[in-house]
Short mmCIF file of C-alpha atoms and ligand atoms in Angstrom, two decimals:
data_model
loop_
_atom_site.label_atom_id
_atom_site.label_comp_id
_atom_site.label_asym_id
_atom_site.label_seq_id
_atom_site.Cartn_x
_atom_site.Cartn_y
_atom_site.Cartn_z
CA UNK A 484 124.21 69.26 -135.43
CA UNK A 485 125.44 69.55 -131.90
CA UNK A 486 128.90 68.62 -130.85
CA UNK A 487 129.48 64.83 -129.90
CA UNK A 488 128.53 64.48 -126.17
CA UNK A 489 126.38 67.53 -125.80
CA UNK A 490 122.83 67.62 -125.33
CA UNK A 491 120.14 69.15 -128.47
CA UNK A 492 118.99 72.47 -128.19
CA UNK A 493 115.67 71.88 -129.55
CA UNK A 494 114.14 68.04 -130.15
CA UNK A 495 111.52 67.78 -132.95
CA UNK A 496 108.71 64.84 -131.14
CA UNK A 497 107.17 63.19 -134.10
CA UNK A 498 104.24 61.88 -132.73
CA UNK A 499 100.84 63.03 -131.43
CA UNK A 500 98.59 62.40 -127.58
CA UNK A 501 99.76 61.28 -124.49
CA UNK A 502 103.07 60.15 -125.72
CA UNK A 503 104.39 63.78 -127.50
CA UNK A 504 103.63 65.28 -123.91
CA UNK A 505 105.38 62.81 -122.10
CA UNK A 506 108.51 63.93 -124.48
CA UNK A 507 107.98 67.27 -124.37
CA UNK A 508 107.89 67.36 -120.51
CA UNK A 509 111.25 65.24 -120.19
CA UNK A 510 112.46 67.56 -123.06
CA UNK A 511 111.74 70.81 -120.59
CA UNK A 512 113.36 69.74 -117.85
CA UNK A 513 116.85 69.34 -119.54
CA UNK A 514 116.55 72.55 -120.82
CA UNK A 515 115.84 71.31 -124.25
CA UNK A 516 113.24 73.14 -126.15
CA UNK A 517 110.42 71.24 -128.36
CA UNK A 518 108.26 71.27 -132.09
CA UNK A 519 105.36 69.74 -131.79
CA UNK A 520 103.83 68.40 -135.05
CA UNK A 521 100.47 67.75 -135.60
CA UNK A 522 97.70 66.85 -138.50
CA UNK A 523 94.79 69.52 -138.93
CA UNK A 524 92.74 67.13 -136.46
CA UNK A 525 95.05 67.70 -133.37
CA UNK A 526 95.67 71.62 -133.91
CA UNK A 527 93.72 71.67 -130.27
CA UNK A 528 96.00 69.41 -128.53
CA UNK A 529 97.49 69.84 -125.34
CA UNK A 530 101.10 68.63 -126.89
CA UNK A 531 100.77 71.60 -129.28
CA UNK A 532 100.04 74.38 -127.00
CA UNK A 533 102.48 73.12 -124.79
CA UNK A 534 105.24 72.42 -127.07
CA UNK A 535 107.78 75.30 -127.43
CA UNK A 536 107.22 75.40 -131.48
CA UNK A 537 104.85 73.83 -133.41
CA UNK A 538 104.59 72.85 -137.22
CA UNK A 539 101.17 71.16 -138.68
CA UNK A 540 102.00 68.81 -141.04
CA UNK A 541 98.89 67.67 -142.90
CA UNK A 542 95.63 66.85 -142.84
CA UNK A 543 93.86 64.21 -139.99
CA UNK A 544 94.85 61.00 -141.58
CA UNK A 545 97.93 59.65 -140.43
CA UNK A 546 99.33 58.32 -144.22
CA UNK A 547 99.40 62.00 -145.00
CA UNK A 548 100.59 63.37 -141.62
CA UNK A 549 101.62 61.29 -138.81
CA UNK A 550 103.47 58.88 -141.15
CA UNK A 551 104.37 61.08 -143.83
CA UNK A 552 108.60 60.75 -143.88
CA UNK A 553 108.77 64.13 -146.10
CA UNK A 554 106.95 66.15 -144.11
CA UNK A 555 107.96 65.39 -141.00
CA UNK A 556 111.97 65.71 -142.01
CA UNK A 557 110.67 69.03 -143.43
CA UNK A 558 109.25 70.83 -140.70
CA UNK A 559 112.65 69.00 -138.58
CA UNK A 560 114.72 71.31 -141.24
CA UNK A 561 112.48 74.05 -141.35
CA UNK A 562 112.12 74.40 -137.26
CA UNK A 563 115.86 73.72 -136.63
CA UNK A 564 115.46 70.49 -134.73
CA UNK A 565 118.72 68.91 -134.06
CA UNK A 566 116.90 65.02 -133.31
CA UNK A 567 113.80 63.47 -133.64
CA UNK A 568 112.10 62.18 -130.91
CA UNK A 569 109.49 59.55 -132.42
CA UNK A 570 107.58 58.21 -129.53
CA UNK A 571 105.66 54.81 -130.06
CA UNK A 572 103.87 53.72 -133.12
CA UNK A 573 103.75 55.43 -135.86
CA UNK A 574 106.85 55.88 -137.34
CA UNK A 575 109.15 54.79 -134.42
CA UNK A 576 110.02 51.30 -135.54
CA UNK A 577 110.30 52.54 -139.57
CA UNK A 578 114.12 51.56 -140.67
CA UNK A 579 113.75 53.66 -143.48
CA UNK A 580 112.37 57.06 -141.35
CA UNK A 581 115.70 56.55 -139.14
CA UNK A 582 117.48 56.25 -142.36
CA UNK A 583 115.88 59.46 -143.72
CA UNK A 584 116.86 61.70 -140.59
CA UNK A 585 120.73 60.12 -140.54
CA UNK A 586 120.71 61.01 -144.48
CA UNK A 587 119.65 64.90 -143.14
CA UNK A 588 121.97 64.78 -140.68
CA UNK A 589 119.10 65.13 -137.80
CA UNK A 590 119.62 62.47 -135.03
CA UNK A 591 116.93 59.49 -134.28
CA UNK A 592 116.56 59.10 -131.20
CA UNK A 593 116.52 55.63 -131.17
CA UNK A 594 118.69 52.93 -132.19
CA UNK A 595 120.46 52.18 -135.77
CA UNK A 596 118.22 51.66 -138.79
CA UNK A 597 119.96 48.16 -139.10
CA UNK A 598 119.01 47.29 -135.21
CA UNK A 599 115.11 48.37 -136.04
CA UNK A 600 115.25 46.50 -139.51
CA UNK A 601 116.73 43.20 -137.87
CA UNK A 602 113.86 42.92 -134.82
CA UNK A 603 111.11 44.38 -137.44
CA UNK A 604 110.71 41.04 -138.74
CA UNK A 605 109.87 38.87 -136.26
CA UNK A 606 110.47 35.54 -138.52
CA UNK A 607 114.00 37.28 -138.86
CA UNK A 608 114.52 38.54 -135.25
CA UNK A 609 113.94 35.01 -133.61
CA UNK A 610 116.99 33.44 -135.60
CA UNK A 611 119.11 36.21 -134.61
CA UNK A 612 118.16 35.90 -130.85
CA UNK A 613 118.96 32.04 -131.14
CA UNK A 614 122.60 33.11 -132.35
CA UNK A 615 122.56 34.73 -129.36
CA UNK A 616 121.80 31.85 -127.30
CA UNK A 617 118.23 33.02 -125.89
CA UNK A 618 115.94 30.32 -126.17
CA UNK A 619 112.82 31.54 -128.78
CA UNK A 620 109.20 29.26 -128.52
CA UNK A 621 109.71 26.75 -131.15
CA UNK A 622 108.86 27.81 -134.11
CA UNK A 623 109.16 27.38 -137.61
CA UNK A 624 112.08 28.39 -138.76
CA UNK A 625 111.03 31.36 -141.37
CA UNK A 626 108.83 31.85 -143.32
CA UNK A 627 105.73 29.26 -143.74
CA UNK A 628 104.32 29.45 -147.66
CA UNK A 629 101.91 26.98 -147.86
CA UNK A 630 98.59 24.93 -145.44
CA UNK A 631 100.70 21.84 -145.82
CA UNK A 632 103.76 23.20 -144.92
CA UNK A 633 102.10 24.57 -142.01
CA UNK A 634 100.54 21.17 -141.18
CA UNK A 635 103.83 19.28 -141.14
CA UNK A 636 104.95 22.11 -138.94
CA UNK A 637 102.10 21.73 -136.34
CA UNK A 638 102.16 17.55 -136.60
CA UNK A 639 105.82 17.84 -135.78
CA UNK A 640 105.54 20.07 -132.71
CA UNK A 641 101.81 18.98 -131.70
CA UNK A 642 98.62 21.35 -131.71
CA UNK A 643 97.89 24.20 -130.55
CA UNK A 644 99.91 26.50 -132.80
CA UNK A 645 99.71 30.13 -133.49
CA UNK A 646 99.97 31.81 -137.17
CA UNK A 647 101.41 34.59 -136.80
CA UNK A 648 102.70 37.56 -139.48
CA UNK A 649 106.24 38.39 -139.62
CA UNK A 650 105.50 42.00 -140.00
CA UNK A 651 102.92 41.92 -137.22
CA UNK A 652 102.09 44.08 -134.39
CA UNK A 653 98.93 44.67 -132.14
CA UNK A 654 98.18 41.22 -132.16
CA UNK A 655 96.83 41.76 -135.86
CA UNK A 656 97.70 38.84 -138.71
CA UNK A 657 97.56 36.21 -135.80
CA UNK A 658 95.40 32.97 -135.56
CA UNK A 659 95.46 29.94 -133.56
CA UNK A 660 94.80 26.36 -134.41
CA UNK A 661 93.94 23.86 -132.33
CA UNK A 662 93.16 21.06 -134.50
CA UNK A 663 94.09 19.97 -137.97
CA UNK A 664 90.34 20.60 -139.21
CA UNK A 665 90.82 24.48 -138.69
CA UNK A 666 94.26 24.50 -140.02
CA UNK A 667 93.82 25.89 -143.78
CA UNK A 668 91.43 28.04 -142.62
CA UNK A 669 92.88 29.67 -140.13
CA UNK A 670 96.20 29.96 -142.08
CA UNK A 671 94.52 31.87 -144.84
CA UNK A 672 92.64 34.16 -142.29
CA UNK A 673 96.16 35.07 -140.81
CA UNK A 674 97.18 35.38 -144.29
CA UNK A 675 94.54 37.73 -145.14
CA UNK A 676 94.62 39.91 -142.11
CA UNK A 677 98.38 40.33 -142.62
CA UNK A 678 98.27 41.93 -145.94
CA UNK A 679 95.32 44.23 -145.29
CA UNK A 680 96.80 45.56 -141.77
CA UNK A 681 100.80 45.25 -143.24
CA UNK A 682 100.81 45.21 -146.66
CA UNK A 683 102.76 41.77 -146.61
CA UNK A 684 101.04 38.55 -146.14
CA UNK A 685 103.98 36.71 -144.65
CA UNK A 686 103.30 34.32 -141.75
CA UNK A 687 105.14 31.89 -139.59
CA UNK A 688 104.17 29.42 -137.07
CA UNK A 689 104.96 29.10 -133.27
CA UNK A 690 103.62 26.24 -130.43
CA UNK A 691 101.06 28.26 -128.70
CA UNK A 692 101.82 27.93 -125.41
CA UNK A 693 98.67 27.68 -122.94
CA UNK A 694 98.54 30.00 -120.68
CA UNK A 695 101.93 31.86 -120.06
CA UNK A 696 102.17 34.87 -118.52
CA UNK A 697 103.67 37.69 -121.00
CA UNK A 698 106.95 38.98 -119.37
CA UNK A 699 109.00 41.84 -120.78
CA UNK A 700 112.55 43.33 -119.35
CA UNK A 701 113.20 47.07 -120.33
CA UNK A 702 116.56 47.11 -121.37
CA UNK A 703 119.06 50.53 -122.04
CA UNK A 704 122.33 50.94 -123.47
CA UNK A 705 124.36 53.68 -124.94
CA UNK A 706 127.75 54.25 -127.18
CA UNK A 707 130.01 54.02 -124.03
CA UNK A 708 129.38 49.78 -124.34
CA UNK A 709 127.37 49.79 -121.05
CA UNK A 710 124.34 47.64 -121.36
CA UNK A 711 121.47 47.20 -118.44
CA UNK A 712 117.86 46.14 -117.89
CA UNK A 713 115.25 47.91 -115.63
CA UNK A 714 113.66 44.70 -114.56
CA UNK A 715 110.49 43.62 -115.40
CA UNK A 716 107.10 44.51 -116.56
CA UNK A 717 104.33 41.75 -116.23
CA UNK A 718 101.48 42.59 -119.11
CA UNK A 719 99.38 39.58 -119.10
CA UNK A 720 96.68 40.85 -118.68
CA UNK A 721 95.18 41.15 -122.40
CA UNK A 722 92.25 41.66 -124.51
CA UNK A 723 92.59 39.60 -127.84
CA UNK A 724 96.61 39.99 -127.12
CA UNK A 725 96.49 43.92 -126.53
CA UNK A 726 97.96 44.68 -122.71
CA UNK A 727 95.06 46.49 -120.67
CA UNK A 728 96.86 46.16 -117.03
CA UNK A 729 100.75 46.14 -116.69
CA UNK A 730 102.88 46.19 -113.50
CA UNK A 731 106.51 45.72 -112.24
CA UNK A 732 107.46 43.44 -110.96
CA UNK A 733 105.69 40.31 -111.69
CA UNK A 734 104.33 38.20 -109.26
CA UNK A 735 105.87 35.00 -111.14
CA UNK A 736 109.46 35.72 -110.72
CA UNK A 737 111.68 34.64 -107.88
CA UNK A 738 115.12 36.68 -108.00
CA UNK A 739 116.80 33.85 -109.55
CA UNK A 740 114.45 33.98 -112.55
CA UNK A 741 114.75 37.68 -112.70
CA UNK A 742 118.07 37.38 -113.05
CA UNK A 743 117.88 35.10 -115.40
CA UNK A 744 115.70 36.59 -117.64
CA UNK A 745 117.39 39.81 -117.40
CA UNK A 746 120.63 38.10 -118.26
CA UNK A 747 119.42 36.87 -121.49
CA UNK A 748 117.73 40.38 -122.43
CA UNK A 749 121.02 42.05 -121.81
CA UNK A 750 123.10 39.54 -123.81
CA UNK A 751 120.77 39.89 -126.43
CA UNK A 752 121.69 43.28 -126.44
CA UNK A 753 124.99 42.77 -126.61
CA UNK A 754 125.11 40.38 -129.28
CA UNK A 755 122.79 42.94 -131.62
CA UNK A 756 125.40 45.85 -130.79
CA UNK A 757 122.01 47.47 -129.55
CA UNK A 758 121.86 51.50 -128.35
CA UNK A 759 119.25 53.09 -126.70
CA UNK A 760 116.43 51.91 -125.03
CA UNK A 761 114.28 48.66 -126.24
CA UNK A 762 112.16 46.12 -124.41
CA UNK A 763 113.05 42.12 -124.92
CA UNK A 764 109.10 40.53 -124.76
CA UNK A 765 108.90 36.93 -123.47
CA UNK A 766 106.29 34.10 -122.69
CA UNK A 767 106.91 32.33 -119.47
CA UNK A 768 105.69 29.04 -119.33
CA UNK A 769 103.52 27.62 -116.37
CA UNK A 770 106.69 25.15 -115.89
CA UNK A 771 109.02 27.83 -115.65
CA UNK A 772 110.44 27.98 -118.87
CA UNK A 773 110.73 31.50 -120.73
CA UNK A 774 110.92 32.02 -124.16
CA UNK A 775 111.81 34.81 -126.75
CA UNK A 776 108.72 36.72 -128.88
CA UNK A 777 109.98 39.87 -129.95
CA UNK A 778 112.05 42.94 -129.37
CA UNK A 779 110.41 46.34 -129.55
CA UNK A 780 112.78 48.58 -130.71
CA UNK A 781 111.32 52.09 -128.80
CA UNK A 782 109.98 53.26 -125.93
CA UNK A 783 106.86 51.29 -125.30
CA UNK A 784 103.21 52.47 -123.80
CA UNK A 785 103.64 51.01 -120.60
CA UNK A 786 107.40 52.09 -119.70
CA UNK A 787 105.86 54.55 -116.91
CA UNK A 788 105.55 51.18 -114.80
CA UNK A 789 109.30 50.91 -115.02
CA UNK A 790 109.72 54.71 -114.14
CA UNK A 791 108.39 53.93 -110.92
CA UNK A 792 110.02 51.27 -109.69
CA UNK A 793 113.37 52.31 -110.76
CA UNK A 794 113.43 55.93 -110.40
CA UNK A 795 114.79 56.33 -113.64
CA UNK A 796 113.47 58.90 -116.56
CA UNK A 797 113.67 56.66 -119.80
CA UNK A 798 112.81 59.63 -121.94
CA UNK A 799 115.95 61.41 -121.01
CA UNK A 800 118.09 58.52 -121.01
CA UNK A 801 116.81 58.26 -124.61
CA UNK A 802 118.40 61.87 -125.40
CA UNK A 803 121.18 61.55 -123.53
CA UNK A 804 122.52 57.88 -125.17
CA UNK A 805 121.18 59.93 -128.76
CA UNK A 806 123.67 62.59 -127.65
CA UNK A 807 126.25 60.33 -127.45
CA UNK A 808 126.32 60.86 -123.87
CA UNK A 809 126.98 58.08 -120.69
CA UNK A 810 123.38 56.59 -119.46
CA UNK A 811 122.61 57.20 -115.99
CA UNK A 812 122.75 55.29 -114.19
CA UNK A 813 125.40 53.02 -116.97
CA UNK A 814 126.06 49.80 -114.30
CA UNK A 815 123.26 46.76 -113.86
CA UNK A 816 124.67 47.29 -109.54
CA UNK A 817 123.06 51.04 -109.77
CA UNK A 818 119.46 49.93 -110.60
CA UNK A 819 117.46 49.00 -107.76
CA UNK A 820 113.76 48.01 -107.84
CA UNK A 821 112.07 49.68 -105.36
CA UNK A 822 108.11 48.79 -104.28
CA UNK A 823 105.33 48.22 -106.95
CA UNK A 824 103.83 49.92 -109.65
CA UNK A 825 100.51 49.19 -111.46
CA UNK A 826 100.00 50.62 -114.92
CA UNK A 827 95.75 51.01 -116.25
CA UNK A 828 95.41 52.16 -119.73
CA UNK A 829 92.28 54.27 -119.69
CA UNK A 830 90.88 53.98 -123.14
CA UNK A 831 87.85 55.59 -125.46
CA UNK A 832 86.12 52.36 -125.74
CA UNK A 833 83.37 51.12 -124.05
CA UNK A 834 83.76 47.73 -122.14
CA UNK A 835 79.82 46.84 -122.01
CA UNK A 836 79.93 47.32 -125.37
CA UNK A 837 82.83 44.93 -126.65
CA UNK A 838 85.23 47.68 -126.47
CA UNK A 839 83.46 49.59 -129.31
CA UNK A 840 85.75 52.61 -130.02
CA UNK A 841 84.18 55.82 -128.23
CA UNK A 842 84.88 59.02 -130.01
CA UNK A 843 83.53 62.21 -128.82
CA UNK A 844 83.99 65.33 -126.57
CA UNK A 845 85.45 64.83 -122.95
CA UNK A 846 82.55 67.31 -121.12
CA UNK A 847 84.90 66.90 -117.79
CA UNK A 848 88.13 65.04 -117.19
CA UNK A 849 89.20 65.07 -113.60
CA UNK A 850 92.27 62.68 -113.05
CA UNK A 851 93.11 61.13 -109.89
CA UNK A 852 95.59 62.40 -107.87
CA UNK A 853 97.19 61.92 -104.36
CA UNK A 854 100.03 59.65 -103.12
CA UNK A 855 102.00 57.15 -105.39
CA UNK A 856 99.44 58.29 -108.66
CA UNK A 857 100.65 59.15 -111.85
CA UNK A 858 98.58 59.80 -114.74
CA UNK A 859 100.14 60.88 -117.94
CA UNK A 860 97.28 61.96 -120.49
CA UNK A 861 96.71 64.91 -122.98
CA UNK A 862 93.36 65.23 -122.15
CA UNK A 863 91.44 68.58 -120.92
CA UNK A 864 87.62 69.02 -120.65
CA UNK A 865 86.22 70.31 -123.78
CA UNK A 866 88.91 68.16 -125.71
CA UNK A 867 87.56 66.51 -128.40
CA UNK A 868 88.86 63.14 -128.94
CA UNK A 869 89.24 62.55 -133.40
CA UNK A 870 88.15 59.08 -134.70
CA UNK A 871 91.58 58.76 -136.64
CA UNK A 872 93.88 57.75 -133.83
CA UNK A 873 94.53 55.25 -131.46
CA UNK A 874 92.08 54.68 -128.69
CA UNK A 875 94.49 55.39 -125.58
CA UNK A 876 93.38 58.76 -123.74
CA UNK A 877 95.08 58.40 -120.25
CA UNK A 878 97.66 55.64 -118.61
CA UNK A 879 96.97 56.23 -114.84
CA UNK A 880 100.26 54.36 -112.65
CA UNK A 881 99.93 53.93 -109.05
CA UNK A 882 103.14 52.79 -107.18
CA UNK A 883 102.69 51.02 -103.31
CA UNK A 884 105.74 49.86 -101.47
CA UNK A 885 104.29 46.12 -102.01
CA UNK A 886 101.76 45.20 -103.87
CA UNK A 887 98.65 44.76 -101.28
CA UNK A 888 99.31 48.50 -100.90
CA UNK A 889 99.51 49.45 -104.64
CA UNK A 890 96.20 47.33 -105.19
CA UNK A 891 94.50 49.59 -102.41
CA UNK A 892 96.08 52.64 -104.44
CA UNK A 893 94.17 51.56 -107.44
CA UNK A 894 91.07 50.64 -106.18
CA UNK A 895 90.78 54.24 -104.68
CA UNK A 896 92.38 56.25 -107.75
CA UNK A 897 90.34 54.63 -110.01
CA UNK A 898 87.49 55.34 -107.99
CA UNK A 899 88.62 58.74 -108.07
CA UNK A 900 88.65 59.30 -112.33
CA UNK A 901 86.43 61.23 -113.78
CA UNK A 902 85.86 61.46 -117.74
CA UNK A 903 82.94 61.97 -118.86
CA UNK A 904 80.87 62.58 -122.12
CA UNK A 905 82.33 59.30 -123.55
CA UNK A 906 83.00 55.84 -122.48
CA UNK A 907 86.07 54.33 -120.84
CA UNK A 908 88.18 51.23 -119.82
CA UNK A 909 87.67 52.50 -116.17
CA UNK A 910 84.93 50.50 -115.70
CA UNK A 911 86.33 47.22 -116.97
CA UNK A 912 89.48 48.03 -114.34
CA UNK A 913 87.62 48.15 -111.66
CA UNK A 914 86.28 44.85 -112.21
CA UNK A 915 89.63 43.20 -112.80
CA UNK A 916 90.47 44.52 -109.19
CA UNK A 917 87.44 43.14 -107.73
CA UNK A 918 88.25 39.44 -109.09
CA UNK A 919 90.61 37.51 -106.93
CA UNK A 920 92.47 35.75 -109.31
CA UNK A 921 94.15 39.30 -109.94
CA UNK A 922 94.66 40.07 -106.20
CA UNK A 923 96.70 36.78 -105.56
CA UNK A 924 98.86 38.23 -108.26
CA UNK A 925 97.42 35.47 -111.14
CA UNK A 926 97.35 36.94 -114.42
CA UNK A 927 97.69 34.41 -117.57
CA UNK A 928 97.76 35.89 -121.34
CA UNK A 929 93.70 34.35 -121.32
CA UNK A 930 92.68 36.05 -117.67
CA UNK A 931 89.71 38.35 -119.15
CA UNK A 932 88.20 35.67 -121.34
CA UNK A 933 88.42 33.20 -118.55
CA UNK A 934 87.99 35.19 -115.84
CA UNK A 935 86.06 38.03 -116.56
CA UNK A 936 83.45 36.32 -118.74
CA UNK A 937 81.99 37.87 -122.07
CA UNK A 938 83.93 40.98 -122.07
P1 ADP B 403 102.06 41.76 -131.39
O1 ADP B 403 103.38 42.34 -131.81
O2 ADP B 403 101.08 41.64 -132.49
O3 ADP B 403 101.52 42.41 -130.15
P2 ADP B 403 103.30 39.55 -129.95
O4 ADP B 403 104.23 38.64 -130.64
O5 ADP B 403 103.89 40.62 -129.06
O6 ADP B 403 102.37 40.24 -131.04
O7 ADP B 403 102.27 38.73 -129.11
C1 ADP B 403 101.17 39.37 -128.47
C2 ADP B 403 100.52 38.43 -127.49
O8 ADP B 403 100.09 37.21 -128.16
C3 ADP B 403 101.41 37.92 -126.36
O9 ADP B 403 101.50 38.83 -125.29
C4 ADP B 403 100.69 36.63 -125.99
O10 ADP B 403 99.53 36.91 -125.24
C5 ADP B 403 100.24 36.09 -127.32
N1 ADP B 403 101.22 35.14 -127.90
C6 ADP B 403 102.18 35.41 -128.81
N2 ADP B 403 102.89 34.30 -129.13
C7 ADP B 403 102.36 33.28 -128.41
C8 ADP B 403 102.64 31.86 -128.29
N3 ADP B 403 103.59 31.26 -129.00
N4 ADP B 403 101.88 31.14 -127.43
C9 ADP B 403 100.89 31.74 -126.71
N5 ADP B 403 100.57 33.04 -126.78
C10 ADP B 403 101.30 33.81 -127.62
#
């Protein structure tokens, strides 16, 4: 292990696509060099040629690769990595895979195996975060066993409510009833869902609020007991509650809100003992209200929006608080949001085609370029993409000084993207651009089934 306070000399990045080359890049320029792991589907990746060592850890499916605790601690031993970077999904929010690296002496970087084990359950987490003092939608409080139990639940705080699995993530396990009649029914389908996607068929209930926008502060803090947020990200607009669009900042907060909101992120925070970097998700209601609905415990998909705005790498802020070094910038005066920045994920699925998953081989991938555009992606032309993994290929961010001119960004740099050989999300971007619900800044967590008709 390294001394206390000095950076790694080599990070292994547990995780695979666009994410282990946005590591491995941060990773470079601080001098640190990087293993790459990968399952025998991925040997052709651009993270693995690019990494500085590389280990392949199974075959394609993820149970015996990308999630595999042995073998991933193994090739961290074998290749001499002094930390972990895990990325997002996967293994990143796994107590017990923090747990294992501590027990190897190989740092997570990431925060304590309690912190991840207390927000992992979301049942759990939103009693915590009321001990804090940050209001949470109400909700039952735990655990909800039985249809009638649910019933007196939803009588007491009035229809619609949501069904929701405490383990849950990607808007799988979660059902909403807005009537008595489809109660049961929809409580066992949440049921159901839950254990096949989580292996636990634990639910709770919430009010489902109708339309709220979904607002999330990035939040940072290291061993030193400074504590900040990086504003906001606004990621309302959904598909069957997975974010398509993202940007910072929203269009629904005045300053006093902001602050407000960012207040209660960064006391939750402070109240958990919380290190490293984590995102505090709310639902803002149309009266203003904001609510509590989880804490992701990681670096999240969408975190480039932030980047932009704030000028600040969250990747290496990750090493350096897992290095037991001071974040930089460590005061909440230092942060300044600067213009706006509009986040597209660019997925293998095909819109006209209820977002069918699109597997295949990229013939040509030309990314959009110019001023203010970002794309991160592992894609190359030839690459083929494997059926085993998520859908996301390429998150393209374009940053404006205000919004009008970040919309005119997008418009042209999506214009301006080229894959081809198999389908994308481009399409269905360019059509949320064109609406003008979205260019008045009006997103609600129901925009693309309202406004964008049978998508
Ligand atoms: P997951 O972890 O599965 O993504 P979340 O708890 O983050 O689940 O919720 C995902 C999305 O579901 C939110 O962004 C929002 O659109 C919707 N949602 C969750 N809870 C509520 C609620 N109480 N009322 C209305 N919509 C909700």
């Amino acid at each position: 292990m390294s001394p206390v306070g000095a950076l790694f000399d080599r990070i292994l990045v547990a995780n695979r696509g666009e994410v282990a080359l946005r590591v491995i890049r941060t990773a470079r320029e601080m001098g640190i060099e990087t293993v790459a792991i990968y399952s025998q589907a991925d040997a052709d990746s651009l993270p693995v040629r690019m990494a500085d060592h590389r280990v392949c850890i199974g075959p394609a499916p993820s149970v015996h690769s990308y999630l595999s605790v042995p073998n991933i601690i193994g090739a961290a031993r074998n290749s001499g990595a002094q930390a972990i970077h895990p990325g997002y999904g996967f293994l990143a929010e796994n107590a017990d895979f923090a747990r294992a690296c501590a027990e190897e002496g190989i740092v997570f970087i990431g925060p304590s195996p309690e912190a991840i084990e207390r927000m992992g359950n979301k049942a759990a987490a939103r009693s915590s975060v009321a001990q804090a003092g940050v209001p949470t939608v109400p909700g039952s409080d735990g655990p909800v066993k039985t249809a009638a139990e649910a019933l007196a639940f939803a009588e007491r705080v009035g229809f619609p409510v949501l069904i929701k699995a405490s383990a849950g993530g990607g808007g799988k396990g979660m059902r909403i009833a807005e009537s008595a009649d489809v109660l049961e029914a929809r409580f066992t389908a949440a049921k159901t869902e839950a254990a096949a996607a989580f292996g636990d068929d634990t639910v709770y209930l919430e009010k489902y609020l109708t339309r709220p926008r979904h607002i999330e502060f990035q939040v940072l803090a290291d061993t030193h007991g400074n504590a900040i947020h990086l504003f906001e990200r606004d990621c309302s607009i959904q598909r069957r509650h997975q974010k398509l669009i993202e940007e910072a900042p929203s269009s629904a907060l005045s300053p006093e809100m902001r602050e407000a909101m960012g207040a209660a992120a960064v006391s939750l925070v402070r109240a958990m003992g919380y290190e490293n970097a984590g995102t505090v998700e709310f639902l803002l209601d149309g009266d203003g209200s904001f609510y509590f609905m989880e804490m992701n415990t990681r670096i999240q998909v969408e975190h480039p929006v932030t980047e932009q705005i704030c000028g600040i790498d969250i990747v290496r802020e990750q090493i350096r608080i897992a290095a037991g070094l001071k974040m930089q910038p460590a005061k909440q005066s230092e942060v300044e949001l600067r213009g706006h920045a509009i986040e597209f994920r660019i997925n293998a699925e095909d819109p006209a085609n209820a977002f069918r998953p699109s597997p295949g081989t990229v013939e040509a991938f030309n990314p959009s370029g110019g001023p203010g555009v970002r794309v991160d992606s592992h894609l190359y032309s030839g690459y083929q993409v494997p059926p085993y993994y998520d859908s996301l290929l390429a998150k393209l961010v374009v940053w404006g000084p205000s919004r009008q001119d970040a919309l005119a960004r997008a418009k042209r740099a999506l214009g301006e993207f080229v894959v081809t050989g198999i389908k994308t999300t481009v399409p269905f971007h360019q059509r949320v651009l064109e609406t003008e619900a979205f260019g008045r800044g009006e997103a609600y967590t129901d925009f693309v089934d309202t406004e964008m008709g049978d998508v």
